[in-house]
Structures are given as structure tokens and as C-alpha cells.
PDB file of C-alpha atoms in Angstrom:
ATOM      1  CA  GLU A 168       0.000   0.000   0.000  1.00 66.00           C
ATOM      2  CA  THR A 169       1.434   3.343  -1.072  1.00 71.00           C
ATOM      3  CA  GLY A 170      -1.349   5.490   0.364  1.00 85.00           C
ATOM      4  CA  VAL A 171      -1.975   6.937  -3.099  1.00 93.00           C
ATOM      5  CA  THR A 172      -5.327   6.251  -4.726  1.00 94.00           C
ATOM      6  CA  GLN A 173      -6.554   7.084  -8.225  1.00 96.00           C
ATOM      7  CA  SER A 174      -9.914   7.101  -9.947  1.00 96.00           C
ATOM      8  CA  PRO A 175     -11.317   5.837 -12.165  1.00 97.00           C
ATOM      9  CA  THR A 176      -9.334   2.651 -12.832  1.00 96.00           C
ATOM     10  CA  HIS A 177     -10.353   2.488 -16.485  1.00 97.00           C
ATOM     11  CA  LEU A 178     -11.844   5.024 -18.867  1.00 96.00           C
ATOM     12  CA  ILE A 179     -12.841   5.017 -22.522  1.00 98.00           C
ATOM     13  CA  LYS A 180     -13.223   8.292 -24.422  1.00 98.00           C
ATOM     14  CA  THR A 181     -13.476   9.328 -28.047  1.00 98.00           C
ATOM     15  CA  ARG A 182     -11.133  11.635 -29.918  1.00 98.00           C
ATOM     16  CA  GLY A 183     -11.794  15.313 -29.207  1.00 98.00           C
ATOM     17  CA  GLN A 184     -13.400  14.757 -25.813  1.00 98.00           C
ATOM     18  CA  GLN A 185     -12.092  16.023 -22.491  1.00 98.00           C
ATOM     19  CA  VAL A 186     -11.176  13.869 -19.473  1.00 98.00           C
ATOM     20  CA  THR A 187     -10.466  14.443 -15.770  1.00 98.00           C
ATOM     21  CA  LEU A 188      -8.447  11.954 -13.739  1.00 98.00           C
ATOM     22  CA  ARG A 189      -8.215  12.115  -9.969  1.00 97.00           C
ATOM     23  CA  CYS A 190      -5.597  11.297  -7.380  1.00 96.00           C
ATOM     24  CA  SER A 191      -5.566  11.358  -3.602  1.00 93.00           C
ATOM     25  CA  SER A 192      -2.334  11.182  -1.625  1.00 87.00           C
ATOM     26  CA  GLN A 193      -1.445  10.865   2.026  1.00 75.00           C
ATOM     27  CA  SER A 194      -1.899  13.750   4.408  1.00 69.00           C
ATOM     28  CA  GLY A 195       1.249  15.862   4.568  1.00 70.00           C
ATOM     29  CA  HIS A 196       2.540  14.811   1.155  1.00 75.00           C
ATOM     30  CA  ASN A 197       2.308  18.222  -0.461  1.00 79.00           C
ATOM     31  CA  THR A 198       4.106  17.358  -3.710  1.00 89.00           C
ATOM     32  CA  VAL A 199       2.202  15.433  -6.367  1.00 93.00           C
ATOM     33  CA  SER A 200       3.384  14.472  -9.840  1.00 95.00           C
ATOM     34  CA  TRP A 201       1.639  12.975 -12.847  1.00 97.00           C
ATOM     35  CA  TYR A 202       3.172  10.570 -15.359  1.00 98.00           C
ATOM     36  CA  GLN A 203       2.006   9.069 -18.647  1.00 98.00           C
ATOM     37  CA  GLN A 204       3.029   5.519 -19.489  1.00 97.00           C
ATOM     38  CA  ALA A 205       2.457   4.352 -23.052  1.00 96.00           C
ATOM     39  CA  LEU A 206       2.335   0.633 -23.717  1.00 93.00           C
ATOM     40  CA  GLY A 207       5.760  -0.982 -23.500  1.00 92.00           C
ATOM     41  CA  GLN A 208       7.534   2.151 -22.299  1.00 94.00           C
ATOM     42  CA  GLY A 209       8.642   3.716 -19.047  1.00 95.00           C
ATOM     43  CA  PRO A 210       6.542   6.466 -17.457  1.00 97.00           C
ATOM     44  CA  GLN A 211       7.056  10.017 -18.761  1.00 97.00           C
ATOM     45  CA  PHE A 212       6.825  13.053 -16.454  1.00 96.00           C
ATOM     46  CA  ILE A 213       3.872  15.349 -17.237  1.00 97.00           C
ATOM     47  CA  PHE A 214       3.990  17.927 -14.436  1.00 95.00           C
ATOM     48  CA  GLN A 215       4.317  18.424 -10.703  1.00 94.00           C
ATOM     49  CA  TYR A 216       2.389  20.451  -8.141  1.00 93.00           C
ATOM     50  CA  TYR A 217       3.669  21.742  -4.830  1.00 89.00           C
ATOM     51  CA  ARG A 218       1.342  23.536  -2.444  1.00 88.00           C
ATOM     52  CA  GLU A 219      -1.257  23.946  -5.190  1.00 89.00           C
ATOM     53  CA  GLU A 220       1.149  25.552  -7.689  1.00 91.00           C
ATOM     54  CA  GLU A 221       2.640  23.913 -10.784  1.00 91.00           C
ATOM     55  CA  ASN A 222       6.417  23.891 -10.274  1.00 89.00           C
ATOM     56  CA  GLY A 223       7.702  21.622 -13.017  1.00 91.00           C
ATOM     57  CA  ARG A 224       6.523  20.446 -16.403  1.00 93.00           C
ATOM     58  CA  GLY A 225       7.676  17.838 -18.894  1.00 93.00           C
ATOM     59  CA  ASN A 226       7.375  17.901 -22.656  1.00 93.00           C
ATOM     60  CA  PHE A 227       3.571  17.877 -22.818  1.00 96.00           C
ATOM     61  CA  PRO A 228       1.306  20.428 -24.583  1.00 96.00           C
ATOM     62  CA  PRO A 229      -0.912  22.922 -22.703  1.00 96.00           C
ATOM     63  CA  ARG A 230      -4.005  20.774 -23.263  1.00 98.00           C
ATOM     64  CA  PHE A 231      -2.607  18.737 -20.350  1.00 98.00           C
ATOM     65  CA  SER A 232      -3.402  20.727 -17.215  1.00 96.00           C
ATOM     66  CA  GLY A 233      -3.785  20.048 -13.544  1.00 95.00           C
ATOM     67  CA  LEU A 234      -4.949  21.167 -10.160  1.00 95.00           C
ATOM     68  CA  GLN A 235      -3.934  20.401  -6.612  1.00 93.00           C
ATOM     69  CA  PHE A 236      -6.284  20.977  -3.694  1.00 91.00           C
ATOM     70  CA  PRO A 237      -5.628  21.755  -0.003  1.00 87.00           C
ATOM     71  CA  ASN A 238      -6.797  18.268   0.991  1.00 84.00           C
ATOM     72  CA  TYR A 239      -3.827  16.677  -0.919  1.00 82.00           C
ATOM     73  CA  SER A 240      -6.026  15.555  -3.814  1.00 91.00           C
ATOM     74  CA  SER A 241      -5.123  16.373  -7.382  1.00 95.00           C
ATOM     75  CA  GLU A 242      -6.612  16.332 -10.885  1.00 97.00           C
ATOM     76  CA  LEU A 243      -5.176  15.821 -14.341  1.00 98.00           C
ATOM     77  CA  ASN A 244      -7.261  17.299 -17.142  1.00 98.00           C
ATOM     78  CA  VAL A 245      -6.707  16.532 -20.803  1.00 98.00           C
ATOM     79  CA  ASN A 246      -8.579  18.485 -23.477  1.00 97.00           C
ATOM     80  CA  ALA A 247      -9.094  17.640 -27.136  1.00 98.00           C
ATOM     81  CA  LEU A 248      -8.123  14.000 -26.661  1.00 98.00           C
ATOM     82  CA  GLU A 249      -6.005  12.380 -29.350  1.00 98.00           C
ATOM     83  CA  LEU A 250      -5.528   8.691 -30.100  1.00 97.00           C
ATOM     84  CA  ASP A 251      -1.924   8.884 -28.814  1.00 97.00           C
ATOM     85  CA  ASP A 252      -3.223   9.942 -25.393  1.00 98.00           C
ATOM     86  CA  SER A 253      -4.205   6.320 -24.808  1.00 98.00           C
ATOM     87  CA  ALA A 254      -1.963   5.275 -21.912  1.00 98.00           C
ATOM     88  CA  LEU A 255      -1.718   4.467 -18.226  1.00 98.00           C
ATOM     89  CA  TYR A 256      -1.719   7.682 -16.175  1.00 98.00           C
ATOM     90  CA  LEU A 257       0.105   7.493 -12.867  1.00 97.00           C
ATOM     91  CA  CYS A 258       0.008   9.867  -9.946  1.00 96.00           C
ATOM     92  CA  ALA A 259       2.929  10.017  -7.503  1.00 95.00           C
ATOM     93  CA  SER A 260       3.196  11.484  -4.042  1.00 93.00           C
ATOM     94  CA  ARG A 261       6.492  12.460  -2.476  1.00 88.00           C
ATOM     95  CA  SER A 262       7.577  11.588   1.058  1.00 83.00           C
ATOM     96  CA  TYR A 263      10.971  13.064   1.912  1.00 82.00           C
ATOM     97  CA  ASN A 264      13.056  12.083  -1.146  1.00 83.00           C
ATOM     98  CA  GLU A 265      11.067   9.028  -2.226  1.00 89.00           C
ATOM     99  CA  GLN A 266       8.116   8.954  -4.630  1.00 91.00           C
ATOM    100  CA  PHE A 267       5.184   6.575  -4.211  1.00 93.00           C
ATOM    101  CA  PHE A 268       2.809   5.792  -7.047  1.00 95.00           C
ATOM    102  CA  GLY A 269      -0.896   5.133  -7.234  1.00 95.00           C
ATOM    103  CA  PRO A 270      -2.367   2.190  -9.152  1.00 95.00           C
ATOM    104  CA  GLY A 271      -3.008   4.291 -12.254  1.00 96.00           C
ATOM    105  CA  THR A 272      -5.896   5.086 -14.571  1.00 97.00           C
ATOM    106  CA  ARG A 273      -5.899   3.314 -17.918  1.00 97.00           C
ATOM    107  CA  LEU A 274      -7.288   5.675 -20.570  1.00 98.00           C
ATOM    108  CA  THR A 275      -8.335   4.435 -23.981  1.00 98.00           C
ATOM    109  CA  VAL A 276      -9.110   6.980 -26.698  1.00 98.00           C
ATOM    110  CA  LEU A 277     -11.107   5.675 -29.654  1.00 97.00           C
TER     111      LEU A 277
ATOM    112  CA  GLY B 289      18.125  15.960 -20.324  1.00 88.00           C
ATOM    113  CA  ILE B 290      19.467  12.992 -18.426  1.00 92.00           C
ATOM    114  CA  GLN B 291      19.477   9.616 -20.183  1.00 95.00           C
ATOM    115  CA  VAL B 292      18.683   6.366 -18.363  1.00 97.00           C
ATOM    116  CA  GLU B 293      19.440   3.013 -19.953  1.00 97.00           C
ATOM    117  CA  GLN B 294      18.522  -0.359 -18.526  1.00 98.00           C
ATOM    118  CA  SER B 295      19.854  -3.754 -19.488  1.00 97.00           C
ATOM    119  CA  PRO B 296      18.972  -6.353 -20.422  1.00 97.00           C
ATOM    120  CA  PRO B 297      15.631  -5.317 -21.935  1.00 97.00           C
ATOM    121  CA  ASP B 298      14.253  -8.837 -21.549  1.00 97.00           C
ATOM    122  CA  LEU B 299      15.235 -11.689 -19.257  1.00 97.00           C
ATOM    123  CA  ILE B 300      13.879 -15.211 -18.879  1.00 97.00           C
ATOM    124  CA  LEU B 301      14.909 -17.198 -15.827  1.00 96.00           C
ATOM    125  CA  GLN B 302      14.193 -20.577 -14.375  1.00 97.00           C
ATOM    126  CA  GLU B 303      12.793 -20.471 -10.859  1.00 97.00           C
ATOM    127  CA  GLY B 304      15.627 -20.452  -8.343  1.00 97.00           C
ATOM    128  CA  ALA B 305      18.127 -18.683 -10.589  1.00 98.00           C
ATOM    129  CA  ASN B 306      19.896 -15.434  -9.726  1.00 97.00           C
ATOM    130  CA  SER B 307      20.005 -12.313 -11.899  1.00 97.00           C
ATOM    131  CA  THR B 308      21.541  -8.861 -12.128  1.00 98.00           C
ATOM    132  CA  LEU B 309      19.756  -5.896 -13.708  1.00 98.00           C
ATOM    133  CA  ARG B 310      21.750  -2.816 -14.654  1.00 98.00           C
ATOM    134  CA  CYS B 311      20.857   0.885 -14.856  1.00 98.00           C
ATOM    135  CA  ASN B 312      23.237   3.429 -16.417  1.00 98.00           C
ATOM    136  CA  PHE B 313      22.597   7.149 -16.219  1.00 97.00           C
ATOM    137  CA  SER B 314      24.271  10.018 -18.014  1.00 96.00           C
ATOM    138  CA  ASP B 315      24.518  12.743 -15.356  1.00 93.00           C
ATOM    139  CA  SER B 316      24.723  13.362 -11.623  1.00 92.00           C
ATOM    140  CA  VAL B 317      21.634  12.385  -9.664  1.00 92.00           C
ATOM    141  CA  ASN B 318      20.286  13.151  -6.213  1.00 90.00           C
ATOM    142  CA  ASN B 319      17.715  10.345  -6.199  1.00 93.00           C
ATOM    143  CA  LEU B 320      17.576   6.868  -7.674  1.00 96.00           C
ATOM    144  CA  GLN B 321      14.717   4.460  -7.166  1.00 97.00           C
ATOM    145  CA  TRP B 322      14.046   0.903  -8.329  1.00 98.00           C
ATOM    146  CA  PHE B 323      10.459  -0.172  -8.956  1.00 98.00           C
ATOM    147  CA  HIS B 324       8.695  -3.398  -9.848  1.00 98.00           C
ATOM    148  CA  GLN B 325       5.609  -2.955 -12.023  1.00 96.00           C
ATOM    149  CA  ASN B 326       3.105  -5.743 -11.586  1.00 91.00           C
ATOM    150  CA  PRO B 327       0.795  -6.961 -14.375  1.00 87.00           C
ATOM    151  CA  TRP B 328      -1.935  -4.550 -13.212  1.00 87.00           C
ATOM    152  CA  GLY B 329       0.353  -1.560 -13.646  1.00 91.00           C
ATOM    153  CA  GLN B 330       1.107  -0.786 -10.008  1.00 93.00           C
ATOM    154  CA  LEU B 331       4.633   0.514  -9.444  1.00 96.00           C
ATOM    155  CA  ILE B 332       5.964  -1.036  -6.254  1.00 95.00           C
ATOM    156  CA  ASN B 333       8.890   0.672  -4.537  1.00 95.00           C
ATOM    157  CA  LEU B 334      11.851  -1.648  -4.138  1.00 97.00           C
ATOM    158  CA  PHE B 335      14.704   0.662  -3.173  1.00 97.00           C
ATOM    159  CA  TYR B 336      15.483   4.331  -2.705  1.00 96.00           C
ATOM    160  CA  ILE B 337      19.243   4.201  -3.300  1.00 97.00           C
ATOM    161  CA  PRO B 338      21.058   7.327  -4.567  1.00 94.00           C
ATOM    162  CA  SER B 339      24.318   5.721  -3.399  1.00 95.00           C
ATOM    163  CA  GLY B 340      25.586   2.705  -1.492  1.00 97.00           C
ATOM    164  CA  THR B 341      24.141  -0.757  -1.002  1.00 98.00           C
ATOM    165  CA  LYS B 342      20.851  -1.947   0.463  1.00 98.00           C
ATOM    166  CA  GLN B 343      19.280  -5.351   0.940  1.00 97.00           C
ATOM    167  CA  ASN B 344      15.688  -6.421   1.407  1.00 96.00           C
ATOM    168  CA  GLY B 345      15.187 -10.173   1.576  1.00 97.00           C
ATOM    169  CA  ARG B 346      16.141 -11.777  -1.741  1.00 97.00           C
ATOM    170  CA  LEU B 347      16.667  -8.383  -3.362  1.00 98.00           C
ATOM    171  CA  SER B 348      19.624  -6.091  -3.051  1.00 98.00           C
ATOM    172  CA  ALA B 349      20.802  -2.994  -4.872  1.00 98.00           C
ATOM    173  CA  THR B 350      24.026  -1.082  -5.281  1.00 98.00           C
ATOM    174  CA  THR B 351      24.505   2.391  -6.706  1.00 98.00           C
ATOM    175  CA  VAL B 352      27.927   3.754  -7.636  1.00 97.00           C
ATOM    176  CA  ALA B 353      27.042   7.386  -8.182  1.00 94.00           C
ATOM    177  CA  THR B 354      30.554   8.442  -9.235  1.00 94.00           C
ATOM    178  CA  GLU B 355      30.457   5.896 -12.072  1.00 96.00           C
ATOM    179  CA  ARG B 356      26.784   6.564 -12.852  1.00 97.00           C
ATOM    180  CA  TYR B 357      25.288   3.115 -12.574  1.00 98.00           C
ATOM    181  CA  SER B 358      23.099   1.035 -10.304  1.00 98.00           C
ATOM    182  CA  LEU B 359      22.591  -2.713 -10.072  1.00 98.00           C
ATOM    183  CA  LEU B 360      19.593  -4.676  -8.816  1.00 98.00           C
ATOM    184  CA  TYR B 361      20.272  -8.251  -7.718  1.00 98.00           C
ATOM    185  CA  ILE B 362      17.525 -10.848  -7.501  1.00 97.00           C
ATOM    186  CA  SER B 363      18.495 -14.105  -5.825  1.00 97.00           C
ATOM    187  CA  SER B 364      16.592 -17.414  -5.809  1.00 97.00           C
ATOM    188  CA  SER B 365      14.008 -15.978  -8.201  1.00 97.00           C
ATOM    189  CA  GLN B 366      10.334 -16.923  -7.859  1.00 97.00           C
ATOM    190  CA  THR B 367       7.508 -16.791 -10.372  1.00 95.00           C
ATOM    191  CA  THR B 368       6.049 -13.845  -8.451  1.00 94.00           C
ATOM    192  CA  ASP B 369       9.167 -11.845  -9.348  1.00 96.00           C
ATOM    193  CA  SER B 370       7.927 -11.683 -12.959  1.00 95.00           C
ATOM    194  CA  GLY B 371       7.075  -8.244 -14.275  1.00 96.00           C
ATOM    195  CA  VAL B 372       8.887  -5.127 -15.380  1.00 98.00           C
ATOM    196  CA  TYR B 373      11.663  -3.574 -13.322  1.00 98.00           C
ATOM    197  CA  PHE B 374      12.265   0.145 -13.707  1.00 98.00           C
ATOM    198  CA  CYS B 375      15.109   2.318 -12.612  1.00 98.00           C
ATOM    199  CA  ALA B 376      14.233   6.008 -12.194  1.00 97.00           C
ATOM    200  CA  VAL B 377      16.490   8.948 -11.377  1.00 96.00           C
ATOM    201  CA  GLU B 378      16.184  12.598 -10.417  1.00 93.00           C
ATOM    202  CA  ALA B 379      18.911  14.664 -12.045  1.00 89.00           C
ATOM    203  CA  ASP B 380      20.617  17.238  -9.824  1.00 81.00           C
ATOM    204  CA  ASN B 381      19.087  20.153 -11.740  1.00 76.00           C
ATOM    205  CA  ALA B 382      15.678  18.664 -12.515  1.00 74.00           C
ATOM    206  CA  GLY B 383      13.702  19.372  -9.368  1.00 75.00           C
ATOM    207  CA  ASN B 384      11.685  16.347  -8.326  1.00 78.00           C
ATOM    208  CA  MET B 385      11.117  14.976 -11.833  1.00 90.00           C
ATOM    209  CA  LEU B 386      11.832  11.270 -12.168  1.00 94.00           C
ATOM    210  CA  THR B 387      13.300  10.081 -15.467  1.00 96.00           C
ATOM    211  CA  PHE B 388      12.657   6.390 -16.067  1.00 97.00           C
ATOM    212  CA  GLY B 389      14.649   3.884 -18.013  1.00 97.00           C
ATOM    213  CA  GLY B 390      12.986   1.623 -20.535  1.00 96.00           C
ATOM    214  CA  GLY B 391      12.680  -1.210 -18.046  1.00 97.00           C
ATOM    215  CA  THR B 392      13.757  -4.848 -17.856  1.00 98.00           C
ATOM    216  CA  ARG B 393      10.973  -7.337 -18.553  1.00 97.00           C
ATOM    217  CA  LEU B 394      11.546 -10.392 -16.387  1.00 97.00           C
ATOM    218  CA  MET B 395       9.797 -13.716 -16.754  1.00 96.00           C
ATOM    219  CA  VAL B 396      10.485 -16.427 -14.200  1.00 96.00           C
ATOM    220  CA  LYS B 397       9.420 -19.888 -15.308  1.00 96.00           C
ATOM    221  CA  PRO B 398       8.445 -22.634 -12.821  1.00 95.00           C
TER     222      PRO B 398
END
């Protein structure tokens, strides 16, 4: 158990739609990161939030956006979905120097 | 950005065999973690090991930061060890962003 939960577990959307994925981390873990993992590859960093502010971003377009809330929950929003957005989306919470991952949301875009 | 390479990409073992997985990285790091990804996608923390040696049961890891590599040892492998093993690093100048290697896909046969 990592103490990080994500919802939903699976999601199917069509191209052009918008999606919101959710993550809840342990109390006191005020840094949350999101990663995208395409099939057969390692996870890729999307962005990170610290105390409700984005403070790091990977090579992802602006249609990937996020929010972090005071209760340590977080959202990843993706607009104008494309077929290549089909992937496992992972949320990670940081405790001291170690990152702990949630079980992921598997998004399929048709 | 920092490059992370893992070898071998695929490994098939007979139950009871030992193995060594390698992770090379191209720049100085202030964090290195090893994960095991199970078939459902969950990333399980194995080691937080920016330097030195650690052991946990049948698993051990060594990181030689000055030579920019880390090794994960699996002894007396079991079928439950099957899955993908990832090495992930935080470069010194990259905030808390983890950069993952491509993974080693391990299959342990009974």
C-alpha cells in the first residue's frame, strides 16, 4: 500500500473529448506528480504540483493541465483528446526524497 | 536531459536462478529508485538508493554514483518476481522529476 489512490481505474473516451483523472495522496505529502506511461515504455513526467502551484513540467502540450487541492487531492485534465493519449496515467506522491505511485488510470481513446 | 538506460531489456529465468539488472545514467543524480511494475500496472517501490548498497530479503541494490550506474540483484528468483523492473532517477538540476529507463521485462518460469 502506497497510500496513493486514483480514480477511475479504467476510462474510454473518443477523440476530441475532455477527461479528468483524480488522485488522492497521504496527508502531509504536499508534492504530487503525474506521469504518462504508453504501452511498452517507461513512465514520462507530465507535471508536478507543490502547495497547489505547478512547479515543473515535462514535454507535454498545454491541453494537459492540472490542479492540486488543499486536501492533498489532485486532478489531471486533458482536453481535445487524441488517439496517442491512450496510456496508463500514474500519480505520484512524495515523502521526503522518495516517490510513491498510485495504481493508475488506464485511458483508452477511440 | 538525463538519459537512463537499462539492461537487459528482456530476461527469462528458471525459478531459483539469480540475476543482475543494470541501470546506467548520463549525469549526476540526487535520487535513484528501483520499482517493480506488476501486471496490473502498479509501481511497487523496491529501493530508494542514490548511493551505497541496500538489501531487502532476496533483493539487493548497489549504486555507484561516481560511475553513474546502479545494479539490482535478484536471488533465488520466484515466479512472483515476474514483471517489469524500472530504474528512475532525479537529475541534480531537474527538481523532483523522475526520469525512467525503458525497463527490464523479467519472466520467471516454474
